[in-house]
Short mmCIF file of C-alpha atoms and ligand atoms in Angstrom, two decimals:
data_model
loop_
_atom_site.label_atom_id
_atom_site.label_comp_id
_atom_site.label_asym_id
_atom_site.label_seq_id
_atom_site.Cartn_x
_atom_site.Cartn_y
_atom_site.Cartn_z
CA MET A 1 0.00 0.00 0.00
CA ASN A 2 1.15 3.50 -0.77
CA GLU A 3 1.62 5.85 2.15
CA PRO A 4 -0.07 9.26 1.85
CA TRP A 5 1.54 11.55 -0.69
CA THR A 6 3.28 14.78 0.30
CA PRO A 7 5.58 16.99 -1.81
CA ALA A 8 8.43 15.30 0.09
CA SER A 9 7.22 11.68 0.18
CA TRP A 10 9.55 10.83 -2.74
CA ARG A 11 12.45 11.10 -0.28
CA LYS A 12 11.57 7.70 1.20
CA LYS A 13 11.74 5.92 -2.17
CA PRO A 14 14.71 4.57 -4.08
CA ILE A 15 16.08 7.28 -6.34
CA THR A 16 18.21 7.21 -9.47
CA GLN A 17 20.13 10.06 -11.11
CA GLN A 18 20.43 11.75 -7.72
CA VAL A 19 22.90 14.61 -7.44
CA VAL A 20 25.30 14.39 -4.49
CA TYR A 21 26.10 17.85 -3.14
CA PRO A 22 29.23 18.15 -1.03
CA ASP A 23 27.60 20.78 1.21
CA ARG A 24 24.10 19.67 2.24
CA ASP A 25 23.48 22.81 4.36
CA ALA A 26 24.20 25.06 1.40
CA LEU A 27 21.68 23.04 -0.63
CA GLU A 28 18.98 23.40 2.06
CA LYS A 29 19.50 27.17 2.16
CA VAL A 30 19.10 27.43 -1.60
CA LEU A 31 15.96 25.27 -1.53
CA ASP A 32 14.46 27.53 1.18
CA SER A 33 15.12 30.58 -1.02
CA LEU A 34 13.66 28.85 -4.08
CA ALA A 35 10.50 28.01 -2.19
CA GLN A 36 10.03 31.70 -1.33
CA LEU A 37 10.27 32.96 -4.90
CA PRO A 38 7.12 33.60 -6.93
CA PRO A 39 6.11 30.79 -9.28
CA LEU A 40 6.96 30.70 -12.99
CA VAL A 41 3.55 29.56 -14.19
CA THR A 42 0.00 29.74 -12.85
CA SER A 43 -2.50 27.05 -11.99
CA TRP A 44 -5.00 28.35 -14.57
CA GLU A 45 -2.43 28.03 -17.35
CA VAL A 46 -1.71 24.50 -16.16
CA GLU A 47 -5.44 23.70 -16.23
CA THR A 48 -5.81 25.21 -19.72
CA LEU A 49 -3.02 23.00 -21.00
CA LYS A 50 -4.61 19.96 -19.39
CA ARG A 51 -7.89 20.69 -21.18
CA GLN A 52 -6.03 21.04 -24.48
CA LEU A 53 -4.19 17.77 -23.95
CA ALA A 54 -7.53 16.10 -23.23
CA GLU A 55 -8.65 17.30 -26.67
CA ALA A 56 -5.46 15.96 -28.21
CA THR A 57 -6.11 12.61 -26.53
CA ARG A 58 -9.44 12.45 -28.38
CA GLY A 59 -7.81 13.41 -31.68
CA GLU A 60 -9.35 16.88 -31.71
CA ARG A 61 -6.03 18.69 -31.36
CA PHE A 62 -2.37 18.03 -31.99
CA LEU A 63 0.58 18.62 -29.68
CA LEU A 64 3.92 19.97 -30.86
CA GLN A 65 6.58 19.76 -28.16
CA GLY A 66 10.15 20.77 -28.91
CA GLY A 67 13.31 22.57 -27.94
CA ASP A 68 16.87 21.92 -26.86
CA CYS A 69 17.99 18.66 -25.37
CA ALA A 70 19.53 20.77 -22.61
CA GLU A 71 19.07 24.49 -22.35
CA SER A 72 22.30 26.19 -21.42
CA PHE A 73 22.76 29.31 -19.34
CA ARG A 74 24.90 30.82 -22.08
CA ASP A 75 21.97 30.57 -24.53
CA CYS A 76 19.67 32.57 -22.29
CA ARG A 77 19.88 35.38 -24.86
CA SER A 78 17.31 37.04 -27.04
CA ASP A 79 18.28 35.54 -30.41
CA PRO A 80 18.25 31.84 -29.53
CA ILE A 81 15.01 32.24 -27.59
CA ALA A 82 13.24 34.20 -30.34
CA SER A 83 14.39 31.77 -33.03
CA LYS A 84 13.18 28.79 -31.01
CA LEU A 85 9.75 30.39 -30.76
CA LYS A 86 9.75 31.18 -34.44
CA ILE A 87 10.55 27.64 -35.56
CA LEU A 88 7.95 26.14 -33.21
CA LEU A 89 5.41 28.63 -34.51
CA MET A 90 6.14 27.89 -38.16
CA MET A 91 6.04 24.15 -37.59
CA SER A 92 2.75 24.51 -35.76
CA ILE A 93 1.13 26.43 -38.61
CA ILE A 94 2.18 23.75 -41.05
CA LEU A 95 0.80 21.11 -38.68
CA VAL A 96 -2.51 22.95 -38.34
CA TYR A 97 -2.75 22.74 -42.10
CA GLY A 98 -1.75 19.07 -42.24
CA THR A 99 -3.71 17.74 -39.29
CA LYS A 100 -6.73 20.06 -39.77
CA ARG A 101 -6.67 20.50 -36.02
CA GLN A 102 -5.62 23.18 -33.60
CA VAL A 103 -2.07 22.73 -32.43
CA THR A 104 -0.81 23.19 -28.88
CA ARG A 105 2.79 24.40 -28.69
CA VAL A 106 4.90 23.27 -25.76
CA GLY A 107 8.56 24.27 -25.57
CA ARG A 108 11.31 22.26 -23.96
CA PHE A 109 12.32 25.55 -22.41
CA ALA A 110 12.34 27.79 -19.33
CA GLY A 111 13.73 25.02 -17.11
CA GLN A 112 15.20 22.22 -19.26
CA TYR A 113 18.49 22.52 -17.40
CA ALA A 114 18.98 19.13 -15.68
CA LYS A 115 20.08 16.02 -17.59
CA PRO A 116 20.11 12.32 -16.76
CA ARG A 117 23.45 10.64 -17.54
CA SER A 118 24.25 7.03 -18.22
CA SER A 119 27.26 7.23 -15.93
CA ASP A 120 27.83 9.22 -12.71
CA LYS A 121 31.49 9.72 -13.53
CA GLU A 122 33.56 10.59 -16.54
CA THR A 123 37.23 9.67 -16.99
CA ARG A 124 39.63 11.50 -19.27
CA ASP A 125 43.36 10.75 -19.43
CA GLY A 126 43.23 8.92 -16.11
CA VAL A 127 41.31 11.71 -14.32
CA THR A 128 37.82 10.86 -13.04
CA LEU A 129 35.29 13.59 -12.26
CA PRO A 130 31.49 13.75 -11.82
CA SER A 131 29.61 13.73 -15.14
CA TYR A 132 28.13 16.97 -16.40
CA ARG A 133 24.43 16.92 -15.46
CA GLY A 134 23.20 20.14 -16.98
CA ASP A 135 23.71 23.77 -16.00
CA LEU A 136 21.30 23.41 -13.09
CA VAL A 137 23.79 21.09 -11.39
CA ASN A 138 27.37 21.71 -12.57
CA ARG A 139 29.37 22.99 -15.53
CA ASN A 140 30.63 21.20 -18.60
CA ASP A 141 34.35 22.07 -18.47
CA PHE A 142 36.43 19.15 -17.25
CA THR A 143 37.82 20.62 -14.03
CA VAL A 144 37.16 19.70 -10.39
CA GLU A 145 35.68 23.11 -9.77
CA ASP A 146 33.29 23.05 -12.73
CA ARG A 147 32.15 19.46 -12.28
CA THR A 148 31.43 19.70 -8.53
CA PRO A 149 27.65 20.11 -8.04
CA ASP A 150 26.95 23.67 -6.89
CA PRO A 151 23.55 24.36 -5.27
CA THR A 152 23.60 28.05 -6.18
CA LEU A 153 23.15 26.94 -9.81
CA LEU A 154 19.60 25.94 -8.84
CA LEU A 155 18.86 29.60 -8.16
CA ARG A 156 20.70 30.73 -11.29
CA GLY A 157 18.64 28.22 -13.32
CA TYR A 158 15.38 29.35 -11.79
CA GLU A 159 16.22 32.96 -12.56
CA ARG A 160 17.12 32.15 -16.15
CA ALA A 161 13.92 30.17 -16.54
CA ALA A 162 12.06 33.27 -15.33
CA LEU A 163 14.00 35.55 -17.72
CA THR A 164 13.30 33.20 -20.62
CA LEU A 165 9.63 33.03 -19.82
CA ASN A 166 9.39 36.76 -19.35
CA PHE A 167 10.84 37.32 -22.80
CA ILE A 168 8.60 34.68 -24.36
CA ARG A 169 5.49 36.19 -22.80
CA SER A 170 6.46 39.67 -24.05
CA LEU A 171 7.23 38.47 -27.56
CA VAL A 172 3.98 36.61 -27.81
CA GLN A 173 1.94 39.54 -26.55
CA GLY A 174 3.77 42.01 -28.70
CA GLY A 175 2.64 40.20 -31.85
CA PHE A 176 6.01 38.79 -32.93
CA ALA A 177 4.06 36.03 -34.58
CA ASP A 178 3.02 38.19 -37.48
CA PHE A 179 2.00 35.74 -40.17
CA HIS A 180 1.75 38.49 -42.72
CA HIS A 181 5.42 39.28 -42.53
CA PRO A 182 7.06 37.81 -45.65
CA ASP A 183 10.35 37.11 -43.84
CA LEU A 184 8.59 34.51 -41.77
CA TRP A 185 8.07 32.43 -44.86
CA ASP A 186 11.33 33.16 -46.60
CA VAL A 187 12.75 29.67 -46.50
CA ASP A 188 15.44 29.30 -49.03
CA PHE A 189 16.25 25.64 -48.31
CA VAL A 190 13.06 24.63 -50.08
CA ASN A 191 14.91 25.24 -53.34
CA PHE A 192 17.31 22.43 -52.47
CA ALA A 193 14.67 19.94 -51.46
CA GLU A 194 13.77 16.96 -53.56
CA ARG A 195 10.17 17.60 -52.71
CA SER A 196 10.37 21.33 -53.32
CA ASP A 197 7.09 21.44 -55.26
CA ASP A 198 5.22 19.77 -52.43
CA TYR A 199 6.75 22.09 -49.89
CA ARG A 200 5.90 25.20 -51.90
CA ARG A 201 2.38 23.95 -52.39
CA ILE A 202 1.89 23.50 -48.62
CA MET A 203 3.41 26.88 -47.79
CA ASN A 204 1.31 28.61 -50.46
CA ALA A 205 -1.79 26.84 -49.23
CA VAL A 206 -1.12 28.05 -45.68
CA GLY A 207 -0.78 31.64 -46.95
CA ASP A 208 -3.90 31.28 -49.09
CA SER A 209 -5.90 29.95 -46.14
CA ILE A 210 -4.94 32.91 -43.98
CA ARG A 211 -5.86 35.37 -46.75
CA PHE A 212 -9.12 33.51 -47.39
CA MET A 213 -10.10 33.71 -43.71
CA GLU A 214 -9.24 37.40 -43.69
CA THR A 215 -11.38 38.03 -46.74
CA ILE A 216 -14.30 36.32 -45.06
CA ALA A 217 -13.70 38.16 -41.79
CA GLY A 218 -13.18 41.45 -43.64
CA ARG A 219 -10.17 42.32 -41.51
CA LYS A 220 -6.68 41.20 -40.56
CA LEU A 221 -6.74 38.25 -38.22
CA THR A 222 -4.79 39.98 -35.48
CA GLU A 223 -5.59 37.22 -33.01
CA LEU A 224 -3.32 35.07 -35.15
CA ASN A 225 -0.48 37.27 -33.98
CA ARG A 226 -0.99 36.26 -30.39
CA VAL A 227 -0.30 32.61 -29.91
CA GLU A 228 0.03 30.49 -26.82
CA PHE A 229 3.19 28.71 -25.74
CA PHE A 230 3.47 26.37 -22.78
CA THR A 231 6.63 25.24 -21.03
CA SER A 232 7.93 21.79 -20.20
CA HIS A 233 11.05 20.11 -18.89
CA GLU A 234 12.17 16.78 -17.53
CA GLY A 235 11.32 16.77 -13.82
CA LEU A 236 14.59 15.16 -12.91
CA HIS A 237 15.92 17.18 -9.99
CA LEU A 238 13.29 16.48 -7.37
CA ASP A 239 14.67 18.90 -4.76
CA TYR A 240 14.22 21.64 -7.34
CA GLU A 241 10.72 20.49 -8.33
CA GLN A 242 9.58 20.13 -4.73
CA ALA A 243 10.61 23.69 -3.88
CA GLN A 244 7.94 25.10 -6.20
CA THR A 245 5.22 22.55 -5.46
CA ARG A 246 2.33 24.48 -3.99
CA LYS A 247 -1.30 24.69 -3.14
CA VAL A 248 -3.13 27.62 -4.65
CA PRO A 249 -6.24 29.41 -3.39
CA ARG A 250 -9.61 28.04 -4.51
CA ARG A 251 -8.22 24.91 -6.12
CA THR A 252 -7.59 21.49 -4.71
CA GLY A 253 -4.34 19.61 -5.05
CA TRP A 254 -0.69 20.47 -5.37
CA TYR A 255 0.70 22.19 -8.45
CA ASN A 256 4.25 22.14 -9.71
CA LEU A 257 4.53 25.81 -10.63
CA ASN A 258 8.02 25.51 -12.12
CA THR A 259 6.56 24.48 -15.46
CA HIS A 260 3.27 23.61 -17.11
CA LEU A 261 4.17 20.10 -18.21
CA PRO A 262 6.93 18.20 -16.41
CA TRP A 263 7.85 14.76 -17.67
CA ILE A 264 9.54 11.67 -16.25
CA GLY A 265 12.55 10.48 -18.24
CA GLU A 266 13.26 6.98 -19.48
CA ARG A 267 15.90 6.43 -16.78
CA THR A 268 13.75 7.46 -13.81
CA ARG A 269 10.37 5.89 -14.52
CA ALA A 270 10.57 2.91 -12.11
CA VAL A 271 7.07 2.45 -10.78
CA ASP A 272 8.23 2.19 -7.15
CA GLY A 273 10.89 4.88 -7.49
CA ALA A 274 11.15 8.43 -6.20
CA HIS A 275 10.25 10.20 -9.44
CA VAL A 276 7.00 8.33 -9.97
CA GLU A 277 6.16 8.95 -6.30
CA TYR A 278 6.64 12.72 -6.71
CA PHE A 279 4.74 12.90 -10.00
CA ARG A 280 1.74 10.89 -8.82
CA GLY A 281 0.79 13.60 -6.35
CA ILE A 282 0.96 16.76 -8.46
CA VAL A 283 -2.06 17.79 -10.51
CA ASN A 284 -0.22 19.09 -13.61
CA PRO A 285 -0.50 17.23 -16.87
CA ILE A 286 2.57 15.00 -16.96
CA GLY A 287 4.53 12.98 -19.49
CA VAL A 288 6.44 9.72 -19.23
CA LYS A 289 9.07 8.60 -21.70
CA VAL A 290 8.52 5.06 -22.91
CA GLY A 291 11.50 3.21 -24.38
CA PRO A 292 12.10 -0.29 -25.79
CA SER A 293 12.44 -1.99 -22.40
CA MET A 294 8.90 -1.10 -21.29
CA GLU A 295 6.68 -4.16 -20.79
CA PRO A 296 2.90 -3.92 -21.26
CA GLN A 297 2.15 -4.79 -17.61
CA GLU A 298 4.71 -2.29 -16.37
CA LEU A 299 3.05 0.39 -18.47
CA LEU A 300 -0.37 -0.48 -17.10
CA ASP A 301 1.00 -0.30 -13.55
CA LEU A 302 2.47 3.11 -14.30
CA THR A 303 -0.75 4.47 -15.79
CA ALA A 304 -2.67 3.19 -12.74
CA VAL A 305 -0.32 4.97 -10.32
CA LEU A 306 0.04 8.18 -12.32
CA ASN A 307 -3.55 8.55 -13.49
CA PRO A 308 -5.73 6.47 -11.16
CA ASP A 309 -8.91 8.35 -12.10
CA ASN A 310 -8.25 8.02 -15.83
CA GLU A 311 -8.51 11.78 -16.18
CA PRO A 312 -8.18 12.88 -19.84
CA GLY A 313 -5.26 15.25 -20.43
CA ARG A 314 -3.41 14.13 -17.30
CA LEU A 315 -1.02 11.56 -18.73
CA MET A 316 1.00 11.64 -21.90
CA LEU A 317 3.09 8.65 -23.00
CA ILE A 318 6.03 9.84 -25.07
CA HIS A 319 7.33 6.80 -26.91
CA ARG A 320 10.92 6.76 -28.16
CA PHE A 321 11.92 3.38 -29.52
CA GLY A 322 14.08 4.03 -32.58
CA ALA A 323 13.15 3.51 -36.21
CA GLY A 324 14.27 -0.12 -36.08
CA ASN A 325 12.35 -1.00 -32.90
CA ILE A 326 9.03 0.81 -33.02
CA ASP A 327 7.31 -1.78 -35.13
CA ALA A 328 8.00 -4.49 -32.54
CA CYS A 329 7.69 -2.35 -29.38
CA LEU A 330 4.70 -0.07 -29.90
CA PRO A 331 1.80 -2.35 -30.94
CA PRO A 332 1.74 -4.50 -27.75
CA LEU A 333 1.76 -1.36 -25.58
CA VAL A 334 -1.01 0.36 -27.53
CA ASP A 335 -2.98 -2.85 -27.38
CA ALA A 336 -2.56 -3.24 -23.61
CA VAL A 337 -3.54 0.36 -22.93
CA SER A 338 -6.62 0.12 -25.17
CA ARG A 339 -7.79 -3.16 -23.66
CA ALA A 340 -7.43 -1.79 -20.14
CA ASP A 341 -9.36 1.33 -21.21
CA ARG A 342 -6.64 3.64 -19.94
CA THR A 343 -6.95 7.22 -21.17
CA VAL A 344 -3.56 8.46 -22.37
CA LEU A 345 -2.22 10.91 -24.90
CA TRP A 346 0.24 9.15 -27.21
CA CYS A 347 3.13 11.27 -28.41
CA CYS A 348 6.13 10.22 -30.53
CA ASP A 349 9.67 11.33 -29.69
CA PRO A 350 11.61 10.17 -32.78
CA MET A 351 14.90 11.53 -31.43
CA HIS A 352 16.02 9.51 -28.41
CA GLY A 353 15.90 6.04 -29.95
CA ASN A 354 17.86 7.14 -33.01
CA MET A 355 21.22 8.23 -31.68
CA ILE A 356 24.30 7.12 -33.59
CA THR A 357 27.98 7.80 -32.97
CA THR A 358 30.21 8.52 -35.95
CA GLU A 359 33.59 6.87 -36.37
CA THR A 360 35.18 10.02 -35.04
CA GLY A 361 33.05 9.78 -31.89
CA ILE A 362 30.45 12.51 -32.61
CA LYS A 363 26.89 11.86 -31.43
CA THR A 364 24.40 12.48 -34.21
CA ARG A 365 21.01 11.41 -35.57
CA SER A 366 19.89 10.90 -39.11
CA PHE A 367 17.00 12.86 -40.55
CA ASP A 368 15.77 9.74 -42.35
CA ASP A 369 15.69 7.62 -39.17
CA ILE A 370 13.76 10.34 -37.36
CA LEU A 371 11.26 10.61 -40.18
CA SER A 372 10.97 6.84 -40.46
CA GLU A 373 10.10 6.46 -36.77
CA LEU A 374 7.47 9.18 -37.11
CA ASP A 375 5.92 7.69 -40.23
CA GLN A 376 5.74 4.30 -38.57
CA ALA A 377 4.21 5.84 -35.45
CA PHE A 378 1.39 7.42 -37.47
CA ASP A 379 0.76 4.11 -39.26
CA ILE A 380 0.84 1.93 -36.15
CA HIS A 381 -1.57 4.13 -34.21
CA GLU A 382 -3.91 4.26 -37.16
CA ARG A 383 -3.82 0.50 -37.63
CA SER A 384 -4.41 -0.06 -33.91
CA GLY A 385 -7.42 2.24 -33.79
CA SER A 386 -5.53 4.60 -31.51
CA VAL A 387 -4.52 8.24 -31.96
CA LEU A 388 -1.06 9.71 -32.29
CA GLY A 389 -1.82 13.02 -30.60
CA GLY A 390 1.55 14.70 -30.67
CA VAL A 391 5.22 14.82 -31.59
CA HIS A 392 8.28 15.66 -29.50
CA PHE A 393 11.51 16.99 -31.03
CA GLU A 394 14.93 18.18 -30.03
CA LEU A 395 15.45 21.19 -32.22
CA THR A 396 16.81 24.69 -32.35
CA GLY A 397 15.87 27.70 -34.41
CA GLU A 398 19.51 28.19 -35.38
CA ASP A 399 21.74 27.04 -38.15
CA VAL A 400 23.63 24.29 -36.31
CA THR A 401 25.00 21.10 -37.87
CA GLU A 402 24.23 18.34 -35.37
CA CYS A 403 21.92 15.92 -37.22
CA ILE A 404 22.78 14.53 -40.66
CA GLY A 405 20.48 14.55 -43.71
CA GLY A 406 17.59 16.79 -44.70
CA ALA A 407 17.18 18.84 -47.86
CA ARG A 408 20.70 20.29 -47.73
CA GLY A 409 22.09 16.79 -47.36
CA LEU A 410 24.22 17.45 -44.28
CA GLN A 411 26.99 14.83 -44.07
CA GLU A 412 29.16 13.57 -41.25
CA ALA A 413 31.91 15.89 -42.45
CA ASP A 414 29.61 18.90 -41.89
CA LEU A 415 29.02 18.11 -38.22
CA ALA A 416 32.18 19.81 -37.02
CA ARG A 417 31.16 23.13 -38.62
CA ALA A 418 28.48 24.23 -36.13
CA TYR A 419 27.97 21.55 -33.49
CA ARG A 420 26.90 23.43 -30.38
CA SER A 421 24.78 21.08 -28.29
CA ASP A 422 26.30 20.08 -24.95
CA ILE A 423 24.32 16.85 -24.86
CA ASP A 424 22.12 15.53 -27.70
CA PRO A 425 22.12 16.62 -31.38
CA ARG A 426 19.19 18.80 -32.45
CA LEU A 427 17.43 19.35 -35.75
CA ASN A 428 18.41 22.74 -37.09
CA TYR A 429 15.94 25.34 -38.33
CA GLU A 430 15.64 23.97 -41.85
CA GLN A 431 15.57 20.33 -40.80
CA ALA A 432 12.83 21.06 -38.26
CA LEU A 433 10.72 22.91 -40.79
CA GLU A 434 11.19 20.18 -43.34
CA MET A 435 10.16 17.60 -40.76
CA ALA A 436 6.92 19.54 -40.17
CA LEU A 437 6.28 19.67 -43.92
CA LEU A 438 6.77 15.92 -44.15
CA ILE A 439 4.46 15.24 -41.23
CA ALA A 440 1.86 17.54 -42.77
CA ARG A 441 2.11 15.62 -46.00
CA HIS A 442 1.56 12.44 -44.05
CA THR A 443 -1.34 13.64 -41.94
CA ILE A 444 -3.23 15.23 -44.83
CA GLY A 445 -3.40 11.71 -46.17
CA GLU A 446 -1.36 11.94 -49.34
CA PRO A 447 0.92 9.21 -50.61
CA LYS A 448 4.22 9.33 -48.81
CA LYS A 449 6.48 8.79 -51.80
C1 PEP B 501 15.59 13.79 -23.22
O1 PEP B 501 14.40 13.99 -23.52
O2 PEP B 501 16.50 14.62 -23.39
C2 PEP B 501 15.96 12.47 -22.67
C3 PEP B 501 17.03 12.29 -21.92
O3 PEP B 501 15.10 11.53 -23.06
P1 PEP B 501 14.87 10.04 -22.54
O4 PEP B 501 14.51 10.15 -21.08
O5 PEP B 501 13.72 9.59 -23.38
O6 PEP B 501 16.12 9.27 -22.79
CO1 CO B 502 17.97 14.57 -25.26
#
């Protein structure tokens, strides 16, 4: 039997990926300060997102979730933030067109600062130091000073999350999303794409639809300029998440007010572990990553613990199997969930099962593998009578060279040119947009080849 939940009850459970701070008192002081600071998001925004995810669960909406693998403090600057918004916005418009549904945009931003690692330690030239776990915990340079977990980084991370969110809210309200601005659609890579005619046709159709609606309305659709963005991050650092877990007036339950949509990673989803214990008690919509080792019964146990009332919009399963595994792994899970009548939002993360390492040791992903996993995900859900309600990407709005393939045909040799991610490789601006065009082509029901 489970003991009663409290924001701290996870402390009695076995925990993985735990950060060991050399100075526990310093950590406690920081956590006290964090708990005093005003929240980053509000309960009504969290409830709005939950309602939207319930719609996506029923196939009435589509979720686009994306952003960096790990946000870095150094990228808390106006250009990277604005370009991330822009790419998510453009992808979402293309997806509205393709899916014929409203699209909810959720960024992996304003708090995606803590990373799970496969090993606690890293050894270079005979020197062993703690692994880099994201800017919330330590720094990437390979020195004792940088790699030692520093609790003040929790405060620095929280402040940067607030600065990021502040800028996002201002941009969105100020009408940065002006669809009429030709620059927004000036996407030169289309000229290099094999499917350039298809891409142009979709982009033109999007423009025509907006003009058509405006003609009918007899005015500019200014509400199009104000779009909603929600935030999400992996809820990995439970001390940090607990500090902003609160009750709010006139609502029942505890909210994590660090972010709208926290998720549990593949490495911390043990049903009797600390992360699942923390997540079961908060009322936010939540995600869980689902990788190849997940067994149907384990998944049913997780859904029972995390969404005992079968509330629509509460639980999202983000599957990430890899292009070569999805066909074997996904159908039994979809089948088990359907038979047990569990209400979940299925979302495909085609990034985390498709990592490859080049001969020179660079971590990358291939555009074709990512697309293949997505295409298969759409097909499998359709065949199983279930709904793929969303997609989850690691991407950036900038011109990096981290994933290979796409219309420009990025090769292994190009990776060195602009590889900036500290952890996982991201789709660049053009690759992300092309991915949206290909999904749109798929979801509007046209032949794929
Ligand atoms: C991630 O989303 O960056 C991540 C680490 O994913 P996963 O937990 O699915 O491996
Ligand atoms: Co990642």
